[in-house]
GROMACS .gro file of C-alpha atoms in nm:
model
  390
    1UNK     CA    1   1.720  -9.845  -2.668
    2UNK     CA    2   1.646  -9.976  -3.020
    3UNK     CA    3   1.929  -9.924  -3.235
    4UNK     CA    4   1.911  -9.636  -3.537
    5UNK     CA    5   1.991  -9.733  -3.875
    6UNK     CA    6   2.236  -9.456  -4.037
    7UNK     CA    7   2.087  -9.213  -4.265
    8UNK     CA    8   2.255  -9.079  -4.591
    9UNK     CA    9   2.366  -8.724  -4.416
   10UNK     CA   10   2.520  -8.893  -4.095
   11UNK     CA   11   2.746  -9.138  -4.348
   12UNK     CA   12   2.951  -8.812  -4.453
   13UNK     CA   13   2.999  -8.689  -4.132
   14UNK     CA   14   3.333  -8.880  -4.035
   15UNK     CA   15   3.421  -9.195  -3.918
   16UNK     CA   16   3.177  -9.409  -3.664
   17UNK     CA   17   3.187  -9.725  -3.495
   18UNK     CA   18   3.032  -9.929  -3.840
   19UNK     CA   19   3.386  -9.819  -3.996
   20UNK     CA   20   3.569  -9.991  -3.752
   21UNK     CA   21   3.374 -10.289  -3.761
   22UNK     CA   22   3.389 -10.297  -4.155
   23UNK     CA   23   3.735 -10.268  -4.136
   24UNK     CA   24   3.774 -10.604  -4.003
   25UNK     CA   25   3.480 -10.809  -4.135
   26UNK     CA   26   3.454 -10.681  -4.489
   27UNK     CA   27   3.100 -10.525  -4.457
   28UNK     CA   28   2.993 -10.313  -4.763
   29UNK     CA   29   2.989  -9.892  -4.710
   30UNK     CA   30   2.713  -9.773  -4.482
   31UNK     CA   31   2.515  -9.688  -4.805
   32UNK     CA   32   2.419 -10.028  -4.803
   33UNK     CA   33   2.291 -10.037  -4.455
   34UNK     CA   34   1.933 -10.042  -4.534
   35UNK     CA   35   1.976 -10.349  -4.814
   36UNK     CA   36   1.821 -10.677  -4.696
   37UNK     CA   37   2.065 -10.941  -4.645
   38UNK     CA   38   2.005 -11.100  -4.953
   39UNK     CA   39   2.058 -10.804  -5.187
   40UNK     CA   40   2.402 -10.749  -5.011
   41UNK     CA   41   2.514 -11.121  -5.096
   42UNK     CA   42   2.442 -11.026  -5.418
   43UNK     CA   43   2.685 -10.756  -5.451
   44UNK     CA   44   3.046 -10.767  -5.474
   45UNK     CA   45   3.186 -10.757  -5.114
   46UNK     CA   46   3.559 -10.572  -5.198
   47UNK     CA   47   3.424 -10.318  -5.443
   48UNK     CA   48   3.342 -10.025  -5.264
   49UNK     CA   49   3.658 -10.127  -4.971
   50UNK     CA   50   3.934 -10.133  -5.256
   51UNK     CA   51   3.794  -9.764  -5.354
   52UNK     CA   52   3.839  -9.603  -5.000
   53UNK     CA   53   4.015  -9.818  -4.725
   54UNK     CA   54   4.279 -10.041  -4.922
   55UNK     CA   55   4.432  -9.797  -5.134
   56UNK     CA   56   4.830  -9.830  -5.183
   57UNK     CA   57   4.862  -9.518  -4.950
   58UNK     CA   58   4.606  -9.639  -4.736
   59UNK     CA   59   4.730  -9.633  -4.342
   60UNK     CA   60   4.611  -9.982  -4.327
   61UNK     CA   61   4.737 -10.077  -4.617
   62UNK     CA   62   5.123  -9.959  -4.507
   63UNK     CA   63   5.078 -10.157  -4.168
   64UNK     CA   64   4.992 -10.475  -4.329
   65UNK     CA   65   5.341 -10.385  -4.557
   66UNK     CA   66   5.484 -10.338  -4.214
   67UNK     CA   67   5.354 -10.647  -4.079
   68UNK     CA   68   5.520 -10.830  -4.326
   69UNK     CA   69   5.865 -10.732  -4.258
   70UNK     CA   70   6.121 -10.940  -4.087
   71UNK     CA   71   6.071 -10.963  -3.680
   72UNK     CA   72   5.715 -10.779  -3.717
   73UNK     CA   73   5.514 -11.146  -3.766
   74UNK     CA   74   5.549 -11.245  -3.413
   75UNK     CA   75   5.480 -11.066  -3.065
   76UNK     CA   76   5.779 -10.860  -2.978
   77UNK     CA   77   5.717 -10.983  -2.616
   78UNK     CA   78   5.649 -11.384  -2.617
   79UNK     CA   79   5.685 -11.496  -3.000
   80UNK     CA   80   5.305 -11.568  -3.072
   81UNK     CA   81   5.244 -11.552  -3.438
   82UNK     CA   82   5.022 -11.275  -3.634
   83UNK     CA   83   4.997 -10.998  -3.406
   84UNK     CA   84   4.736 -10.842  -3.442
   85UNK     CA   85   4.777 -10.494  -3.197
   86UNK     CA   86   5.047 -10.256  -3.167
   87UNK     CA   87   5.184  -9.997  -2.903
   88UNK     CA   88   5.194  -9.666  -3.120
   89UNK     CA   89   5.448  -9.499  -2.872
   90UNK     CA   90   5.691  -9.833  -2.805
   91UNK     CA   91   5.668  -9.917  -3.205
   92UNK     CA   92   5.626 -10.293  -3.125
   93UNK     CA   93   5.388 -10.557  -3.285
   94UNK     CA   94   5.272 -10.780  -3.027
   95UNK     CA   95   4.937 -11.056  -2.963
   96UNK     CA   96   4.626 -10.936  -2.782
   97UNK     CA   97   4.722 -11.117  -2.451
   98UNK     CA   98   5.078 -10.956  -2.448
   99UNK     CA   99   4.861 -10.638  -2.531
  100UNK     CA  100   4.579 -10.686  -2.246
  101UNK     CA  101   4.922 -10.614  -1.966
  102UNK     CA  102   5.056 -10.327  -2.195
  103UNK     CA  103   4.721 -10.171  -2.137
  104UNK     CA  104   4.770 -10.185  -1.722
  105UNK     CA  105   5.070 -10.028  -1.803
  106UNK     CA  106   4.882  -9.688  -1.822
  107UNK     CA  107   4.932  -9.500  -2.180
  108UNK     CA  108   5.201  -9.291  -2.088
  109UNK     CA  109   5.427  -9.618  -2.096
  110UNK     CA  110   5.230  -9.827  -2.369
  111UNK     CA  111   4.946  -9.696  -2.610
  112UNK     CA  112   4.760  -9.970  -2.782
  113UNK     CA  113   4.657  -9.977  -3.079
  114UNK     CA  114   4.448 -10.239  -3.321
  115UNK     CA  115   4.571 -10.287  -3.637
  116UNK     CA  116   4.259 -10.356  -3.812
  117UNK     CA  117   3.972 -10.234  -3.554
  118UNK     CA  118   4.136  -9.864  -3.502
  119UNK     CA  119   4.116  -9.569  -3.713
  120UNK     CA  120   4.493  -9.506  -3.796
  121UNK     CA  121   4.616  -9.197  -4.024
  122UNK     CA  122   4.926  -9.173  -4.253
  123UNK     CA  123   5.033  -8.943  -3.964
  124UNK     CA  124   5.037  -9.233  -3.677
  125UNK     CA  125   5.232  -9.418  -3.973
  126UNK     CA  126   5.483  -9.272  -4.037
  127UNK     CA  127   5.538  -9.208  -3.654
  128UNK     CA  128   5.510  -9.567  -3.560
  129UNK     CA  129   5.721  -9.679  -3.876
  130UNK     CA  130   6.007  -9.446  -3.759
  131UNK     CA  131   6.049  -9.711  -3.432
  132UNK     CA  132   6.124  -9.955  -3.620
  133UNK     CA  133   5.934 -10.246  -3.575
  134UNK     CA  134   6.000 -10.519  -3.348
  135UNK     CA  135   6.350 -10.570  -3.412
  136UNK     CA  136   6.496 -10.204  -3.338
  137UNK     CA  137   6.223 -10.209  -3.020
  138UNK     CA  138   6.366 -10.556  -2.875
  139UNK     CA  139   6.729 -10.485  -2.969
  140UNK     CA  140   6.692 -10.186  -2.734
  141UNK     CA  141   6.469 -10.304  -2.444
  142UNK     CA  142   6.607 -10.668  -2.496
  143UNK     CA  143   6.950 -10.550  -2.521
  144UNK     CA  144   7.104 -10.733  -2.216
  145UNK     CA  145   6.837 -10.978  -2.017
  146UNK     CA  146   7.019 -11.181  -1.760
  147UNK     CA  147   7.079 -11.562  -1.752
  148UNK     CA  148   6.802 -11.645  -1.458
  149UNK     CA  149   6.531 -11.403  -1.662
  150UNK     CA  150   6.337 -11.646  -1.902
  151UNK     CA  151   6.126 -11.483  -2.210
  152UNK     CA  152   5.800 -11.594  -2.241
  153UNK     CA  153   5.661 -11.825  -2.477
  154UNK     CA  154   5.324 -11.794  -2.657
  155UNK     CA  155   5.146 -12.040  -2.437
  156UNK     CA  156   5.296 -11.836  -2.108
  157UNK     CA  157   5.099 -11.778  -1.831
  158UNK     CA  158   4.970 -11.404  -1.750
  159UNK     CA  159   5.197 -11.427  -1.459
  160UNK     CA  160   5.493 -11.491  -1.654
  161UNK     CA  161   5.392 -11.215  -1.915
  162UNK     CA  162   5.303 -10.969  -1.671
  163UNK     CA  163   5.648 -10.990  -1.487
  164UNK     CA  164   5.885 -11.002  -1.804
  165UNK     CA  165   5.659 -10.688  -1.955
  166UNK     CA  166   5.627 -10.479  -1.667
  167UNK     CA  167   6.070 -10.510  -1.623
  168UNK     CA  168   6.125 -10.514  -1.979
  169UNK     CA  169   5.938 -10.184  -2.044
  170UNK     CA  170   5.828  -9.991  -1.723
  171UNK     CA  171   6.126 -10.066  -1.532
  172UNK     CA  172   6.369 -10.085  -1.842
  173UNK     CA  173   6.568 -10.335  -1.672
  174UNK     CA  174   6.684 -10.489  -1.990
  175UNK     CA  175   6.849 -10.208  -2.144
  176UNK     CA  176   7.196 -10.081  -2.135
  177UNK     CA  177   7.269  -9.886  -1.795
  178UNK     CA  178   7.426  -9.659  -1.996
  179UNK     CA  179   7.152  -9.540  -2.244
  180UNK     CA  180   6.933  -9.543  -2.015
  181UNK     CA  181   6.977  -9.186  -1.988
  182UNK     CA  182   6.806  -9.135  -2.327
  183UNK     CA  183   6.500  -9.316  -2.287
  184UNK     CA  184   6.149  -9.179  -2.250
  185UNK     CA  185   6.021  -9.365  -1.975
  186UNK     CA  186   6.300  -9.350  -1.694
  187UNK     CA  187   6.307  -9.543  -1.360
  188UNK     CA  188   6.237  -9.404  -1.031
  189UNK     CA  189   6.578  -9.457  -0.838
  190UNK     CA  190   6.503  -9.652  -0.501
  191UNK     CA  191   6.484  -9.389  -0.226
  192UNK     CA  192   6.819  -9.547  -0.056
  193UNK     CA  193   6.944  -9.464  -0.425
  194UNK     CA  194   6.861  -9.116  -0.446
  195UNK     CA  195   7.017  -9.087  -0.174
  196UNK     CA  196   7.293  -9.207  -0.219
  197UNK     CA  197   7.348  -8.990  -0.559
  198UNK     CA  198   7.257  -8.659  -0.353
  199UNK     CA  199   7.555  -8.715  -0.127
  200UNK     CA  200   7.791  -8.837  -0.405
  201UNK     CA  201   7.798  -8.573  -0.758
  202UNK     CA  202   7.994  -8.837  -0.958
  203UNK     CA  203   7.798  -9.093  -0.925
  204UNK     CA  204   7.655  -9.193  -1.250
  205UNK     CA  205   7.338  -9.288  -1.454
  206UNK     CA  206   7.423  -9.583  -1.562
  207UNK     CA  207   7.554  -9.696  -1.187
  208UNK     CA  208   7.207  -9.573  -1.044
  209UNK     CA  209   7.091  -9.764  -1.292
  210UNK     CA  210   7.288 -10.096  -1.205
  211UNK     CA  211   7.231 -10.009  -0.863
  212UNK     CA  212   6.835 -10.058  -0.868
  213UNK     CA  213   6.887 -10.360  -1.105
  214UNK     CA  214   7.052 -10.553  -0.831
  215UNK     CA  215   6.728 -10.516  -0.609
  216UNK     CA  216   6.520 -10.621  -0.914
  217UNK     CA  217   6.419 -10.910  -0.784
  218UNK     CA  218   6.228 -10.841  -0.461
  219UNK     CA  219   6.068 -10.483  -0.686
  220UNK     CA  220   5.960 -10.761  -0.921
  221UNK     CA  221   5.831 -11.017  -0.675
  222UNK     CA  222   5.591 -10.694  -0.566
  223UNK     CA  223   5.477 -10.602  -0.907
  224UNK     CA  224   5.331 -10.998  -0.972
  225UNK     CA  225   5.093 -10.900  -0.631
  226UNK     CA  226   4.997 -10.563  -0.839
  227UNK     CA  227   4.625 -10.515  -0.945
  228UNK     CA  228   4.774 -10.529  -1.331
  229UNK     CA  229   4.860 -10.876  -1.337
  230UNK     CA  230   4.529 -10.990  -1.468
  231UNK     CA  231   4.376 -11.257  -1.754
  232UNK     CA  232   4.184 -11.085  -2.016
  233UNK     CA  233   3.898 -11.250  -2.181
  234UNK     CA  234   3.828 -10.980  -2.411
  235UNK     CA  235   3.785 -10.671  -2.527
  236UNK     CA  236   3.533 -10.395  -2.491
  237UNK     CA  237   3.491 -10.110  -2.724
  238UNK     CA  238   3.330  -9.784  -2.575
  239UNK     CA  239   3.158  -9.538  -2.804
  240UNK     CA  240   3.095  -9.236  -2.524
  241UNK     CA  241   2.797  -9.061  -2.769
  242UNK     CA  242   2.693  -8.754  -2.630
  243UNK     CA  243   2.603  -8.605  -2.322
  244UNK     CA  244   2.279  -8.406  -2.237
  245UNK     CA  245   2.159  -8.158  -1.991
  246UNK     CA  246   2.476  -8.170  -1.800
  247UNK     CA  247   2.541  -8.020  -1.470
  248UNK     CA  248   2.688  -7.622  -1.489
  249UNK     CA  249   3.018  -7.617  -1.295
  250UNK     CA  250   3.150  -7.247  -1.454
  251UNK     CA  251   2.916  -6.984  -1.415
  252UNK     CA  252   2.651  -7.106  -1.675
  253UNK     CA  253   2.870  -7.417  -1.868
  254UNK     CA  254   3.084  -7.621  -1.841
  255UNK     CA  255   3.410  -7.837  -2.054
  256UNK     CA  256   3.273  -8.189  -1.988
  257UNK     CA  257   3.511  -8.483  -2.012
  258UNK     CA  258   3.468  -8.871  -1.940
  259UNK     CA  259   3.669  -9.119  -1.768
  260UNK     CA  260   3.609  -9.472  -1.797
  261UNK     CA  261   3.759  -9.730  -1.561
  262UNK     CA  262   3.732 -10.117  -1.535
  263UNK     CA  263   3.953 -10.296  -1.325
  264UNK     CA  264   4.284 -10.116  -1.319
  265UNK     CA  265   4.262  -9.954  -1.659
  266UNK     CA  266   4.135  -9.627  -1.666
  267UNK     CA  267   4.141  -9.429  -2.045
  268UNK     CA  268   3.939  -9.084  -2.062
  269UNK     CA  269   3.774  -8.870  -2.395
  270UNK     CA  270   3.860  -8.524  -2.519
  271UNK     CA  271   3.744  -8.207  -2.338
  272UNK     CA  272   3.468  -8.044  -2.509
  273UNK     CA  273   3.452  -7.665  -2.443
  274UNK     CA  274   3.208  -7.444  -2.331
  275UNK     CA  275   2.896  -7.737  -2.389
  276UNK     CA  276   2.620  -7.930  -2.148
  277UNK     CA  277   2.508  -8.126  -2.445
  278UNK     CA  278   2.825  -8.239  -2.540
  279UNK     CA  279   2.916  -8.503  -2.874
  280UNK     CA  280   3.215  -8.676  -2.862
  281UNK     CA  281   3.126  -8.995  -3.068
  282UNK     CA  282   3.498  -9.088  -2.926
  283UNK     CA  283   3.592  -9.457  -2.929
  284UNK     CA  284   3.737  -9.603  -2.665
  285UNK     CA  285   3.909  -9.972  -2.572
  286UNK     CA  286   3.928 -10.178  -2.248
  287UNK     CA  287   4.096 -10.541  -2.169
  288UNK     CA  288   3.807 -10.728  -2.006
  289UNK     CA  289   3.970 -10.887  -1.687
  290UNK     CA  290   3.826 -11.229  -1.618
  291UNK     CA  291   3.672 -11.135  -1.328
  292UNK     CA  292   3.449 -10.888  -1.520
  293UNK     CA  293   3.406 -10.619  -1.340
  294UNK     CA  294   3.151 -10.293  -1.366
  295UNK     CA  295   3.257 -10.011  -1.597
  296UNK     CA  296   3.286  -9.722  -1.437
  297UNK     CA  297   3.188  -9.388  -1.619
  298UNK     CA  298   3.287  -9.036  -1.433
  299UNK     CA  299   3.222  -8.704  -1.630
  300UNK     CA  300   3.428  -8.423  -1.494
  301UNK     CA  301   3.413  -8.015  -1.583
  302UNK     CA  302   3.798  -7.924  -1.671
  303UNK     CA  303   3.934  -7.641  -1.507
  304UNK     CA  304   4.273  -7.468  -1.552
  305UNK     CA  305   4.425  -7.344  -1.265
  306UNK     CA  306   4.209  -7.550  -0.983
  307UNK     CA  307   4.091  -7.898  -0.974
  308UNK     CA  308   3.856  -8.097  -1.207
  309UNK     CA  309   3.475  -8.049  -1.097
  310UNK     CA  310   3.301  -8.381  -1.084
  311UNK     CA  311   3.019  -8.353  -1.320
  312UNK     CA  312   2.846  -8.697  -1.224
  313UNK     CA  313   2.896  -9.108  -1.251
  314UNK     CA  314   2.717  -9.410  -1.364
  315UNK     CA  315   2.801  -9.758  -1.343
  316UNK     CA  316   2.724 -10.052  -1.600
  317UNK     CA  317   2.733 -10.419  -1.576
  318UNK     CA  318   2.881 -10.584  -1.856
  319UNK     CA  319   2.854 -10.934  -1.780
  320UNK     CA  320   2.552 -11.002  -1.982
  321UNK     CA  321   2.728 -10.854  -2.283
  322UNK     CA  322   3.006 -11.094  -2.249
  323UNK     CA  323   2.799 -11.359  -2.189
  324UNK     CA  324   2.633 -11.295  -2.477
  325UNK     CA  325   2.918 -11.243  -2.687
  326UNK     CA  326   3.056 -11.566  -2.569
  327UNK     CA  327   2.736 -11.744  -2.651
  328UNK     CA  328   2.735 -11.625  -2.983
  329UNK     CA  329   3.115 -11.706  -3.057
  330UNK     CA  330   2.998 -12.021  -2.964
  331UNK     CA  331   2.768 -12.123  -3.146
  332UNK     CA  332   2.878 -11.918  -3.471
  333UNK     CA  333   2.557 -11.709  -3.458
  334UNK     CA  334   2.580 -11.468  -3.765
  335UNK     CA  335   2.172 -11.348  -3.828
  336UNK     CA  336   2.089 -11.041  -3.653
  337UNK     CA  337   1.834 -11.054  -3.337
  338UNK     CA  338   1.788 -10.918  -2.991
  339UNK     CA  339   1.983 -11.144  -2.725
  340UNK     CA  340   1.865 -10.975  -2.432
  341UNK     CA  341   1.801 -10.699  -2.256
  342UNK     CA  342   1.880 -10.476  -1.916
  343UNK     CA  343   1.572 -10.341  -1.820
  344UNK     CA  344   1.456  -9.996  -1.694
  345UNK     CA  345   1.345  -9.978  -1.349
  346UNK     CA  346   1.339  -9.834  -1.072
  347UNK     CA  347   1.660  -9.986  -0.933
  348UNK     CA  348   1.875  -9.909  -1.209
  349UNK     CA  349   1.961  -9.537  -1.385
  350UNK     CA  350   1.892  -9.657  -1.722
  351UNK     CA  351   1.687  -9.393  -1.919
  352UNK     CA  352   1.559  -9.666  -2.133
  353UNK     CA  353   1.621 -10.038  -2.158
  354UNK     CA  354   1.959 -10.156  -2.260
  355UNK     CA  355   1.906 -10.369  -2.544
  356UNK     CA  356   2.200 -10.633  -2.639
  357UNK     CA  357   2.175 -10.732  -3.002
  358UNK     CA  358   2.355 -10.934  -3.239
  359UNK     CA  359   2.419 -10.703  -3.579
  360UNK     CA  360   2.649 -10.842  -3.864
  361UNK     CA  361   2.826 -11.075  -3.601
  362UNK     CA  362   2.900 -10.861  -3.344
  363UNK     CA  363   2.712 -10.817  -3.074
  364UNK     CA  364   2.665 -10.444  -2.916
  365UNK     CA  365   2.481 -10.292  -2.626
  366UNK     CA  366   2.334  -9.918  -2.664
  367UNK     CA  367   2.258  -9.802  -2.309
  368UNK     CA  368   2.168  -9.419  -2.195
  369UNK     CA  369   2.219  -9.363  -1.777
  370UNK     CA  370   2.094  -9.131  -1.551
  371UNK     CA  371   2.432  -8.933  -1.388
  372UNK     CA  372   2.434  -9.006  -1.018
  373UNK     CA  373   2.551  -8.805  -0.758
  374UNK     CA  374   2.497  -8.490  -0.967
  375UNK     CA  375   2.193  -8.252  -1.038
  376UNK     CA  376   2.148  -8.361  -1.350
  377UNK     CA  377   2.264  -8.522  -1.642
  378UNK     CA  378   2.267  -8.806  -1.902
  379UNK     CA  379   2.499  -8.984  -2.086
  380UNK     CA  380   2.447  -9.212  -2.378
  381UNK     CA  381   2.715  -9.487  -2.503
  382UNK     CA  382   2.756  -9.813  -2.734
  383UNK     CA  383   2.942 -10.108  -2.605
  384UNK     CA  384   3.067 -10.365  -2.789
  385UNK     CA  385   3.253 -10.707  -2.633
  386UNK     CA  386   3.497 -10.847  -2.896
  387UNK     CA  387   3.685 -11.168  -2.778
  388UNK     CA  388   4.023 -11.274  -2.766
  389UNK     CA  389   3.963 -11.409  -3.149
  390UNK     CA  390   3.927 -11.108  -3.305
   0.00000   0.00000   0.00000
């Protein structure tokens, strides 16, 4: 599908994936879009950025300021320098490998965030700020770690950061017993545990708590055989566009949502009500695992009080975006071209072909599937593969 350039009306209409992308590369506003490449260079770059994105009150703006404070320059997890990501509900700074297991995590434990290629408000801000930055996060989830339990060091293995991670956060092992009681995220007592507890009223949190530490080791040696425990390579950024002609699931419409899954991580967009030509122009991020497998797209029909209708599903292959992302890293390709293309056929649900192309150094794939499994239905999304650099 060839790639649209943006008009004047759609520039007004709220933030798209171009934002994101200026944010970290210092494009000029999308006003400027249709300039040759020439009459850009021309211009200065920061003038139009220091008038709306780097204000003193900008969001970004008060996370670099946050960035800069004592403990927030290295990983809250293995010490690498500049982090670059963040998980919004922890309050932690941490590096994009450290972030690639907080993502298996699920969101409910971790939420990651970019600091530069997310939208942020003052809102998410001020919330994150009141955490506390690395220091408060690690002086509570780091507040006793015993004598055989090593932190990781930047150069770590995935292994090594999966393990630590998964303890120091999911089962809170590092914490004191005792406040355990007030944390959002609490352990699942071992059944042998619960037990135990039912039979006896006084026996307390922080003992349950010390109790399941003591069998740490063999829950520990399980979760380095769990799917999580992956190497990333990447990054892929999901723009889930619109929907159209979408199956009817409640009497003549339907509240479409999408899932997206690749490897273990699974994320999902907002419900849109009442709609079979749904917009969401919602952004999403994965962790590519090394292995690189499909993503996985499932549109459901939200229901209330009985379960989710399935809607429809498509499937995409991603390896020849990475590949050409890595290609292009590479070499340091920066003109845009066409690098390639997944073609239409017969064999495939694409609608039209899925052109990859390299545009102001990053390279993107628009694709629009066929739903399968379903009546009917299309779906139309942008990928993006950033690497580990970024």
């Amino acid at each position: 599908m060839t790639t649209q350039e943006p008009d004047s009306s759609s520039c007004n209409s709220g933030p798209c994936l171009y934002d994101l992308l200026r944010l970290e590369t210092n494009l000029p506003p999308k006003s400027c879009c249709r300039q040759s490449t020439e009459e850009i260079d021309l211009q200065p770059k920061q003038s139009c950025r220091l008038s709306t994105e780097e204000t003193p009150s900008s969001p970004h703006t008060r996370l670099d300021k946050l960035l800069s404070q004592p403990g927030n320059s290295l990983c809250a997890d293995c010490g690498s320098i500049e982090p670059r990501w963040v998980s919004l509900n922890i309050g932690s700074f941490m590096c994009i490998k450290c972030s690639g297991v907080h993502r298996s995590l699920g969101v409910h434990i971790s939420k990651v965030f970019s600091i530069k290629l997310d939208e942020w408000t003052n809102e998410q801000v001020d919330a994150f700020e009141e955490l506390g930055g690395n220091t408060a996060v690690n002086s509570k989830y780091e507040a006793y770690i015993p004598e055989n339990v090593s932190k990781p060091k930047p150069d770590a293995s995935i292994e090594e950061r999966t393990d630590f991670i998964r303890r120091k956060y999911e089962m809170q092992q590092f914490m004191i017993p005792d406040t355990s009681i007030c944390c959002p995220f609490p352990c699942k007592p071992s059944s042998k545990s619960a037990e135990k507890h039912s039979h006896h009223k006084g026996y307390s949190i922080g003992q349950a708590f010390r109790y399941s530490w003591r069998k740490s080791d063999k829950s520990s040696k399980k979760s380095t055989s769990m799917a999580g425990m992956v190497e990333f390579i990447g990054l892929i950024k999901v723009n889930v566009v619109r929907g159209t002609n979408l199956a009817v699931r409640d009497m003549v419409t339907s509240d479409p949502y999408v899932i997206l899954s690749l490897g273990n991580q699974i994320v999902r967009t907002r419900v849109i009500k009442n709609n079979l030509n749904p917009v969401w122009n919602e952004k999403l991020m994965l962790s590519i695992p090394e292995s690189v497998p499909p993503l996985k797209l499932l549109v459901y029909d939200k229901d209330t009080f009985t379960n989710d209708d399935f809607m429809g599903e498509a499937e995409i292959d991603i390896q020849p975006l990475v590949t050409a992302a890595k290609a292009t890293e590479l070499v340091k390709m920066e003109d845009s071209m066409q690098l390639g293309k997944w073609v239409s056929s017969a064999d495939n649900t694409l609608v039209t072909d899925g052109i990859i192309s390299l545009i102001d150094g990053k390279v993107k794939q628009d694709i629009v599937l066929k739903l399968q499994n379903v009546e009917r239905g299309v779906l139309q999304v942008e990928l993006e593969c950033v690497p580990l650099t970024q």
